[in-house]
PDB file of C-alpha atoms in Angstrom:
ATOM      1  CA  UNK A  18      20.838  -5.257  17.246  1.00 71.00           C
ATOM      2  CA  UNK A  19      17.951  -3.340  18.170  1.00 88.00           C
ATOM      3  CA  UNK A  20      14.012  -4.191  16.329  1.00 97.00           C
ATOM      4  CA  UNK A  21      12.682  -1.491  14.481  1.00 98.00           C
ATOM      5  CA  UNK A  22       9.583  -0.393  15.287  1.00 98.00           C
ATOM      6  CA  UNK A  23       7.189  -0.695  12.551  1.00 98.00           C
ATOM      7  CA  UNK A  24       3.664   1.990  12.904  1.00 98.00           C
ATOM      8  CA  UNK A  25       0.936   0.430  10.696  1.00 98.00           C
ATOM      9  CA  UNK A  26      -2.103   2.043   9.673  1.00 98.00           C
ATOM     10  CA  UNK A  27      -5.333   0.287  11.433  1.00 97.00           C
ATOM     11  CA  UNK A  28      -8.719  -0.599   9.569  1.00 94.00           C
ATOM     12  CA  UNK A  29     -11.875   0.635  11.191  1.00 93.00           C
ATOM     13  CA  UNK A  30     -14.995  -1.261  11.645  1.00 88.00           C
ATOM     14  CA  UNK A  31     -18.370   0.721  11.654  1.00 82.00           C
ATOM     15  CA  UNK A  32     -20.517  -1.709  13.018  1.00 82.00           C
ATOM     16  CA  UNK A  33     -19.141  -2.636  15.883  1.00 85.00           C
ATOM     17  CA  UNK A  34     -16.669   0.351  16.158  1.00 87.00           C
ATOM     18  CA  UNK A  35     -13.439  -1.256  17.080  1.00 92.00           C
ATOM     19  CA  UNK A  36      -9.880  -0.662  14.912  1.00 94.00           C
ATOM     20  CA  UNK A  37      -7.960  -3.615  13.871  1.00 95.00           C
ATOM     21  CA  UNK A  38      -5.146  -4.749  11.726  1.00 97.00           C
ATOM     22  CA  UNK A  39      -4.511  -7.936   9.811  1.00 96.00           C
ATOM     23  CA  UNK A  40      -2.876 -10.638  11.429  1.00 97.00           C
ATOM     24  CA  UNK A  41      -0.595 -11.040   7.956  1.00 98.00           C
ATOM     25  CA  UNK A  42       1.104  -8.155   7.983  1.00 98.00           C
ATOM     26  CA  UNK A  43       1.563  -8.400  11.809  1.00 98.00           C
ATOM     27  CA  UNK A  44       3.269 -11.600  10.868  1.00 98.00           C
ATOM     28  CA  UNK A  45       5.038 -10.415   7.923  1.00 98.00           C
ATOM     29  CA  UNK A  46       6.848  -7.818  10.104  1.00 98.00           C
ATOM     30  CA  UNK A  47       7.622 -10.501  12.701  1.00 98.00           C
ATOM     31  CA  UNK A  48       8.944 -12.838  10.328  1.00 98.00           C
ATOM     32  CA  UNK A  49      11.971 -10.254   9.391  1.00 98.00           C
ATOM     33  CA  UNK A  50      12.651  -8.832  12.629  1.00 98.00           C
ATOM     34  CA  UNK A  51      10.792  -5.816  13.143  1.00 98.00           C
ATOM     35  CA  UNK A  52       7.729  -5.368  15.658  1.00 98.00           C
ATOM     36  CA  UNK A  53       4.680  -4.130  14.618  1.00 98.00           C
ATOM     37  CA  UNK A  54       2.365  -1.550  16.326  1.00 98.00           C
ATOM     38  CA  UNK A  55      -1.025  -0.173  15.362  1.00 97.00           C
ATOM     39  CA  UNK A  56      -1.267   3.448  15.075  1.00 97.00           C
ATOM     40  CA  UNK A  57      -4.483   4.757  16.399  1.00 95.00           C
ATOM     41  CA  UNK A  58      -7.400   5.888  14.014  1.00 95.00           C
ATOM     42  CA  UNK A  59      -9.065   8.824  16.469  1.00 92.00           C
ATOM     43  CA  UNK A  60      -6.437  11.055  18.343  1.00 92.00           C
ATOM     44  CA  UNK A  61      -5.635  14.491  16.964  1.00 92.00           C
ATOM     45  CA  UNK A  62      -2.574  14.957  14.814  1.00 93.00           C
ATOM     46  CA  UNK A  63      -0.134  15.812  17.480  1.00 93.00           C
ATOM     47  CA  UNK A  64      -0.847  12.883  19.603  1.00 94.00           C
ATOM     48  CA  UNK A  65      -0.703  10.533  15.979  1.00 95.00           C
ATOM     49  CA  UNK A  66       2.651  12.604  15.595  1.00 93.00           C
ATOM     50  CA  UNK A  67       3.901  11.364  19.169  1.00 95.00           C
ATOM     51  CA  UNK A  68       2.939   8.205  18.470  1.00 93.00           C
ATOM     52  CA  UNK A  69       4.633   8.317  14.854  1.00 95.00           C
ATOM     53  CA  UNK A  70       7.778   9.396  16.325  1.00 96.00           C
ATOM     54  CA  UNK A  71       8.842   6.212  18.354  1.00 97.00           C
ATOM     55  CA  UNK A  72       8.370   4.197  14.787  1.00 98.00           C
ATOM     56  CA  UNK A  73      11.352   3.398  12.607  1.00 98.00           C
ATOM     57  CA  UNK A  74       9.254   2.883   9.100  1.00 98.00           C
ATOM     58  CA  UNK A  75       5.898   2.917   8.019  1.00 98.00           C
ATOM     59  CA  UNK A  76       3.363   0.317   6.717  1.00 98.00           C
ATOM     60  CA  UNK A  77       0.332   1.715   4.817  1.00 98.00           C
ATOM     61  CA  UNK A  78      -2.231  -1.350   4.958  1.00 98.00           C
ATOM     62  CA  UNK A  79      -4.742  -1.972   2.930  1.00 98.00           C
ATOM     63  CA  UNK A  80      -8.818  -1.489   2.795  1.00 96.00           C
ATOM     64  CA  UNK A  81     -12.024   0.500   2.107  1.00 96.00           C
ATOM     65  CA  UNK A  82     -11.810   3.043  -0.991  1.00 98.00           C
ATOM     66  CA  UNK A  83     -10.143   6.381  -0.301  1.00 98.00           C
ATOM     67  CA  UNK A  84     -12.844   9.428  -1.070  1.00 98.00           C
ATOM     68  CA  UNK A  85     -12.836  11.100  -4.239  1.00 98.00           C
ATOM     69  CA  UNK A  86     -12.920  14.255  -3.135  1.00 98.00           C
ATOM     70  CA  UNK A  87      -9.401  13.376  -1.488  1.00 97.00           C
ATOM     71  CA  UNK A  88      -8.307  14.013  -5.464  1.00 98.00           C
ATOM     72  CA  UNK A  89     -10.982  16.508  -6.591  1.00 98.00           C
ATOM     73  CA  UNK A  90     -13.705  14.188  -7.719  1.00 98.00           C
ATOM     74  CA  UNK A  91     -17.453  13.348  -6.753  1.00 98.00           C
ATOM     75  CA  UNK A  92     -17.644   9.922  -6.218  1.00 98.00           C
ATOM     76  CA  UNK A  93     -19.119   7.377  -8.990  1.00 98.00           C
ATOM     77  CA  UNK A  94     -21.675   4.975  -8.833  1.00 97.00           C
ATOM     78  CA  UNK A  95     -19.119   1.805  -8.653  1.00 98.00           C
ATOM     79  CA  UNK A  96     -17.030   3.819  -6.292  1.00 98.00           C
ATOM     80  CA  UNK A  97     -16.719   1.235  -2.670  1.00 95.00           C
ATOM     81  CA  UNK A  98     -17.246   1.979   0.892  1.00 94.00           C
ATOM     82  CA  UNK A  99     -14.949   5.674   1.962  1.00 96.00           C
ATOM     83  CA  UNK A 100     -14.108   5.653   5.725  1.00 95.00           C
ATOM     84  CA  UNK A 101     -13.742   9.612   6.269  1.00 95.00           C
ATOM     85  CA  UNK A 102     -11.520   9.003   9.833  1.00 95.00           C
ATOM     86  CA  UNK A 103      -9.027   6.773   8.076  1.00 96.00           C
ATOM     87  CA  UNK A 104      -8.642   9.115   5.202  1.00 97.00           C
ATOM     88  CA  UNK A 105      -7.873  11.909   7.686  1.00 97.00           C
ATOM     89  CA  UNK A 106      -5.694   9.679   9.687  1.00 97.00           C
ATOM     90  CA  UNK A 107      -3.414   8.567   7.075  1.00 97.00           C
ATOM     91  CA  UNK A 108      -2.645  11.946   5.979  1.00 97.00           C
ATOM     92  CA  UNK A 109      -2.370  13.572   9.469  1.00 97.00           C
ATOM     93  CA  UNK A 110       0.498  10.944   9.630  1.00 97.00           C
ATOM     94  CA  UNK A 111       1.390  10.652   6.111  1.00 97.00           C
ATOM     95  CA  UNK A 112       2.229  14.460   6.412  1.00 95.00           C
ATOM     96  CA  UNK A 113       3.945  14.089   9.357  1.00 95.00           C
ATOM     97  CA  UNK A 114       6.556  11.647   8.082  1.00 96.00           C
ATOM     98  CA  UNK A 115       7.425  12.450   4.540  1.00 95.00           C
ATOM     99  CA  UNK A 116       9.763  14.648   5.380  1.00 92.00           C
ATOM    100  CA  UNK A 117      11.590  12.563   7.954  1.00 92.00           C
ATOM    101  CA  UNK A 118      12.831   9.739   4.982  1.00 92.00           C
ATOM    102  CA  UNK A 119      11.542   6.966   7.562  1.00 97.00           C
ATOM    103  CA  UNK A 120      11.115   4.061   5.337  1.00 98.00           C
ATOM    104  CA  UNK A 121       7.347   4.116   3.729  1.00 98.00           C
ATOM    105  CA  UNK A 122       5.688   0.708   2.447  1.00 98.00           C
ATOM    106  CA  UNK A 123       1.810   0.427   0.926  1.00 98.00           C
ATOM    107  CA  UNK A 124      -0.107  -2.272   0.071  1.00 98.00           C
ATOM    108  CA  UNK A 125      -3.184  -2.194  -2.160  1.00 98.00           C
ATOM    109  CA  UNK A 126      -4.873   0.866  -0.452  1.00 98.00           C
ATOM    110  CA  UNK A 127      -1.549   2.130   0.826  1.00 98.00           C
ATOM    111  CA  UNK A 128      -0.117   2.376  -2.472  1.00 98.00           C
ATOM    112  CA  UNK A 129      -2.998   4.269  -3.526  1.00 98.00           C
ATOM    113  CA  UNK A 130      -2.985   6.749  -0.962  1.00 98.00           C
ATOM    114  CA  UNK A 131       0.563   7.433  -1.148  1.00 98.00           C
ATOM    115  CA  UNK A 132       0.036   8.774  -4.647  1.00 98.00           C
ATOM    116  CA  UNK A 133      -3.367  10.126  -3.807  1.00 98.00           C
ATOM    117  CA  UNK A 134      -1.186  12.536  -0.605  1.00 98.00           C
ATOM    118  CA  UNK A 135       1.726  13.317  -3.350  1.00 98.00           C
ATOM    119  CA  UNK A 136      -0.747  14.725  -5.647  1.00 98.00           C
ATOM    120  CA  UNK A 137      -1.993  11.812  -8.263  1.00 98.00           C
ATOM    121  CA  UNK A 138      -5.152  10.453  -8.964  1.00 98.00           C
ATOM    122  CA  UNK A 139      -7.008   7.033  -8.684  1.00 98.00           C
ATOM    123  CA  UNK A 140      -9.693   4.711 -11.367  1.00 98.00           C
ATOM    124  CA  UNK A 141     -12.786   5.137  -8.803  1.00 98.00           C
ATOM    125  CA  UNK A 142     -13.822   1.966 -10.563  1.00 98.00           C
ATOM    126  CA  UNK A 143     -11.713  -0.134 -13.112  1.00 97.00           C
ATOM    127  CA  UNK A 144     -14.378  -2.066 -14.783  1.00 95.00           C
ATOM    128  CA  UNK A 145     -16.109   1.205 -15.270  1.00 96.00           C
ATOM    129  CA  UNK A 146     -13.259   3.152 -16.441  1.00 97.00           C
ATOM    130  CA  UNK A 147     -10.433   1.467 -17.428  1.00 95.00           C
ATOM    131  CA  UNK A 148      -9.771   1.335 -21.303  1.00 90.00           C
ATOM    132  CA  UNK A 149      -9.626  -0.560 -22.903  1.00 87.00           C
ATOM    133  CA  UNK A 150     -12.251  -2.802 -20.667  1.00 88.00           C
ATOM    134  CA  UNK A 151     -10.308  -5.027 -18.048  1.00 88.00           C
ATOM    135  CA  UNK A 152      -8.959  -8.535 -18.875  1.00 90.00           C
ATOM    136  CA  UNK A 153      -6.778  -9.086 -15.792  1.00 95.00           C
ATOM    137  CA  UNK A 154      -8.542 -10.553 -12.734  1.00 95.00           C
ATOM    138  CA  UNK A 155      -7.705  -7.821 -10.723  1.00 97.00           C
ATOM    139  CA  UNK A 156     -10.295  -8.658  -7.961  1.00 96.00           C
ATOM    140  CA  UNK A 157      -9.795 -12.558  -8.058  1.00 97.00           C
ATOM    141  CA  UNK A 158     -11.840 -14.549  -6.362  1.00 96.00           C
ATOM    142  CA  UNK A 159      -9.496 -17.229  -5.907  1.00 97.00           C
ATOM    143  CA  UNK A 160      -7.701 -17.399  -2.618  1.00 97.00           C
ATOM    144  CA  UNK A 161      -5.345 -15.025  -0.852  1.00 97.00           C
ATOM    145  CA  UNK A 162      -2.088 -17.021  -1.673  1.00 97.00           C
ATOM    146  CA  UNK A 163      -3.049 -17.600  -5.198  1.00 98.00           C
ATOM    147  CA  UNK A 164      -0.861 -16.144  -8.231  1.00 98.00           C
ATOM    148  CA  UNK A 165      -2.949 -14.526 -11.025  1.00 97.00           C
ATOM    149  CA  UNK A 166      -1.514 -12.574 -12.960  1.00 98.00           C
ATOM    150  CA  UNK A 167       2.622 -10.872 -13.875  1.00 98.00           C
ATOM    151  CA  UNK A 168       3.583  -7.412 -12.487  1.00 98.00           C
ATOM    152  CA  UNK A 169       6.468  -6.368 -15.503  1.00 98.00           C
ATOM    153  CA  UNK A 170       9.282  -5.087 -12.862  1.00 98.00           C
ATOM    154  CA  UNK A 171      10.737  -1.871 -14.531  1.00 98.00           C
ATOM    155  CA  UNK A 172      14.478  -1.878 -14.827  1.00 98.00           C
ATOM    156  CA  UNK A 173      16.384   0.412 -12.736  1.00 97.00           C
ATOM    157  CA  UNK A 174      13.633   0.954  -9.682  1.00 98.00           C
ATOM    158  CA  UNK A 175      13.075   0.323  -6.307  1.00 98.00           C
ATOM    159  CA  UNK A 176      11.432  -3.222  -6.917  1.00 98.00           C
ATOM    160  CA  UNK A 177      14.139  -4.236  -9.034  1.00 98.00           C
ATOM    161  CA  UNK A 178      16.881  -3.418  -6.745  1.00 98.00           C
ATOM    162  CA  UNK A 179      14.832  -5.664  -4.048  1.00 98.00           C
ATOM    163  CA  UNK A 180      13.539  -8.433  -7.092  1.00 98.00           C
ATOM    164  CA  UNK A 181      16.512  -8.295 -10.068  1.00 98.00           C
ATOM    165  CA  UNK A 182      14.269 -10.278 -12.419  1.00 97.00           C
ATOM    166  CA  UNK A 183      11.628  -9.038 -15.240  1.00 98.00           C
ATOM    167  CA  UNK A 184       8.750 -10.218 -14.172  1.00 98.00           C
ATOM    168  CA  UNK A 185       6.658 -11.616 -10.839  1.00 98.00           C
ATOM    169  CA  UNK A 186       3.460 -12.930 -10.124  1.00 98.00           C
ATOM    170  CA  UNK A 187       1.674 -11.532  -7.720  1.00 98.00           C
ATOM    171  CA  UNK A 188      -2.337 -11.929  -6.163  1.00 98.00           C
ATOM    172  CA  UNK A 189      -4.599  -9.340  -6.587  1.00 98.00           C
ATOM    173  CA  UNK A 190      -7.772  -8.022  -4.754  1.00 98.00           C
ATOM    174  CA  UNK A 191      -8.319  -4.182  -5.817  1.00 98.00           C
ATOM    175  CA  UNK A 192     -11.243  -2.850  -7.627  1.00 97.00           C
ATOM    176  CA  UNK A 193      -9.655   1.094  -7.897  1.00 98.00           C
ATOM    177  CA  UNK A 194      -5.886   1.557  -9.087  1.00 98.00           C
ATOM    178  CA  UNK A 195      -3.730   4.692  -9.928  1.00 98.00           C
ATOM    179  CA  UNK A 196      -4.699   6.985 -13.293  1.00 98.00           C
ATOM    180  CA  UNK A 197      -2.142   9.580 -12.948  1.00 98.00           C
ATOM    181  CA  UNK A 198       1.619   9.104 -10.748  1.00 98.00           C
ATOM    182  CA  UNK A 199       2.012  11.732  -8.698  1.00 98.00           C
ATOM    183  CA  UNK A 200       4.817  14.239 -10.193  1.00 98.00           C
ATOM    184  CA  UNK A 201       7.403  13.231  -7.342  1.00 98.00           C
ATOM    185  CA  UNK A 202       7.033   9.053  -8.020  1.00 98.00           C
ATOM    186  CA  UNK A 203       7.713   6.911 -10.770  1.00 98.00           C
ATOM    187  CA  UNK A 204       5.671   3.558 -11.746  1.00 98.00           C
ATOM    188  CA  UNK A 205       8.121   0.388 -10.331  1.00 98.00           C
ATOM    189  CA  UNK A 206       5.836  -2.139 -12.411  1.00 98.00           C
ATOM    190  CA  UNK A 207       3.129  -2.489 -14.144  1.00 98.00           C
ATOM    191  CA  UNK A 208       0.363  -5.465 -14.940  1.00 98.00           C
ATOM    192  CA  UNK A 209       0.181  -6.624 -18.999  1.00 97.00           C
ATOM    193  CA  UNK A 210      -2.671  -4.514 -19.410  1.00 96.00           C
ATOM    194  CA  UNK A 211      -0.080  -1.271 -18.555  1.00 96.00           C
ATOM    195  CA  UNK A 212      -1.787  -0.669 -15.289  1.00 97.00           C
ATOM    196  CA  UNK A 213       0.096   0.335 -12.580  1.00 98.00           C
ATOM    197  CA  UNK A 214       1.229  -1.775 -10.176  1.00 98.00           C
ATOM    198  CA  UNK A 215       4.152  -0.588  -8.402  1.00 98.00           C
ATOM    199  CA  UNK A 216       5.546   2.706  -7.290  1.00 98.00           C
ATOM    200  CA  UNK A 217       8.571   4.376  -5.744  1.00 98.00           C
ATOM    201  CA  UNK A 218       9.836   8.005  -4.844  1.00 98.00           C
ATOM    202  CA  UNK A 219      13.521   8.003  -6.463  1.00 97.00           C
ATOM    203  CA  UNK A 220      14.723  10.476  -3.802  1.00 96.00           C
ATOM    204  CA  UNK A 221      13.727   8.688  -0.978  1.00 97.00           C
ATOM    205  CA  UNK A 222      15.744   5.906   1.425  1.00 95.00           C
ATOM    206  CA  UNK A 223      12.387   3.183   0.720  1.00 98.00           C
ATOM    207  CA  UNK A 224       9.273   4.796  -0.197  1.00 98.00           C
ATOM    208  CA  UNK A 225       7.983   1.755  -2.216  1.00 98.00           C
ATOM    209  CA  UNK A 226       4.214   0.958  -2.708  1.00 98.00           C
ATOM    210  CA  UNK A 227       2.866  -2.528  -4.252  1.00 98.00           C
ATOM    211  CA  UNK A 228      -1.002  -3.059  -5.807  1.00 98.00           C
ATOM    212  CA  UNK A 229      -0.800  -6.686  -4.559  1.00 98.00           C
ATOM    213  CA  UNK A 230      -1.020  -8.187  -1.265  1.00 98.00           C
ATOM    214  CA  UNK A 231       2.527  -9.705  -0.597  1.00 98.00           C
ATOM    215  CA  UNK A 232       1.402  -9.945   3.164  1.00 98.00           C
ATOM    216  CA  UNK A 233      -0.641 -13.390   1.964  1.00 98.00           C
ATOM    217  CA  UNK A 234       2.688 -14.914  -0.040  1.00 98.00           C
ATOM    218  CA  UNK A 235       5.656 -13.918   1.770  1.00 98.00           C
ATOM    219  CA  UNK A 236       5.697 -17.736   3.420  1.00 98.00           C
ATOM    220  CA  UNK A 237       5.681 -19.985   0.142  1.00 97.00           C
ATOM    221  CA  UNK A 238       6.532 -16.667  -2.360  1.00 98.00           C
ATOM    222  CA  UNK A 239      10.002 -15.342  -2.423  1.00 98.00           C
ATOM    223  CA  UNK A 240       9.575 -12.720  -4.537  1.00 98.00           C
ATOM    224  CA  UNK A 241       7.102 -11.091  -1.481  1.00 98.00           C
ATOM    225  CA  UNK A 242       9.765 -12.511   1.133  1.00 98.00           C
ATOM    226  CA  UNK A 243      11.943 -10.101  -0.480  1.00 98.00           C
ATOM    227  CA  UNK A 244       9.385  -7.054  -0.122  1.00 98.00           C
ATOM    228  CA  UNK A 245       9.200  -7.267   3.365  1.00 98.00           C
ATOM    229  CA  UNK A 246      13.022  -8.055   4.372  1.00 98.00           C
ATOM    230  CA  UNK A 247      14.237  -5.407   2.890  1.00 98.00           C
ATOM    231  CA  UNK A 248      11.852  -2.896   3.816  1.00 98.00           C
ATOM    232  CA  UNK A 249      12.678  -3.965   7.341  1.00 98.00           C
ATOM    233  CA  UNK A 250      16.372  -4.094   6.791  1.00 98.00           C
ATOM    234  CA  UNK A 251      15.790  -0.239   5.351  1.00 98.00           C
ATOM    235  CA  UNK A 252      14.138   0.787   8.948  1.00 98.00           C
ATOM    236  CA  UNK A 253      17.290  -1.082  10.353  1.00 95.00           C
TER     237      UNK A 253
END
């Protein structure tokens, strides 16, 4: 049977201007059969559409904060680091595959922007504001592979099919989060605090996006095992 071809969205490095990608979710992919590739950050949308084409799904990775402005706001004073070229990257391509029902997984960022493109909005800042004020460690400072808090799995969705249980545990390293869904997706989970956690597009093949970072669990956690197998059998 033939890999699919897996097109992940690169970070970008200011200082010493190089474009990388995690070595976890390179891994991840590898572990369940498909073979990852990095996307490039500065070519112009046709060439990222070339690119895009020879990919069988989609991995939105995570990173910086997306601009404000990418949902009609001015950015706060808590609001993170934006990287403008990413922000136009990932919706050069995100526009170029939508349509095309290629399956679509985010992570922590890449959830975010996948409601961000579809219309929603984003918390620039939870801490600032969230209400009531946060309780959850939602930026832990505990290690990568270490559980902190349950993601509520809502019956019926995307993340249920893939995880039939009511509840996970899951890491957590995000600072921003989604407000409002995006008309087209519904919420897949959400934290104990009702934030968001988990989203899916009900009329798409796998279009699934995931606050946590299953990418640092799917070894010893098979709950996140399950993310990325079927995501790769979808691209199958």
């Amino acid at each position: 049977m033939k890999k699919p071809i897996i097109g992940l969205t690169p970070q970008y490095d200011y200082e010493k201007n190089r474009i990388w990608v995690g070595p976890n979710y390179l891994e991840a992919i590898y572990a369940f059969g498909g073979i990852p590739i990095m996307l490039p950050l500065h070519t112009d949308k046709e060439s990222l559409k070339t690119a895009a084409s020879v990919c069988d799904g989609f991995l939105f990775t995570g990173g910086p904060d997306i601009s404000p402005f990418r949902y009609q706001e001015e950015a706060i004073a808590q609001c993170g680091v934006v990287v403008p070229e990413r922000d136009k990257m990932e919706e050069d391509l995100f526009s170029g595959i939508i349509d095309t029902d290629k399956p679509v997984l985010g992570i922590c960022r890449g959830m975010q922007i996948m409601n961000v493109f579809l219309g929603g909005n984003l918390y620039q800042d939870l801490s600032a504001q969230f209400s009531p004020p946060v309780q959850l460690a939602h930026s832990q400072t505990s290690g990568n592979s270490v559980l902190s808090h349950y993601v509520i799995i809502e019956n019926g969705s995307l993340l249920h099919y893939i995880n039939p249980k009511e509840y996970i545990q899951v890491n957590s390293f995000h600072h921003q989060a989604i407000k409002d869904l995006a008309p087209c997706l519904k919420s897949a989970g959400k934290a104990t605090d009702s934030l968001i956690e988990a989203i899916y597009h009900p009329g798409k093949k796998f279009f699934l996006g995931v606050q946590w970072h299953p990418e640092h669990l799917f070894k010893t956690n098979e709950d996140a095992a399950n993310l990325f197998k079927e995501f790769i059998n979808a691209c199958n």
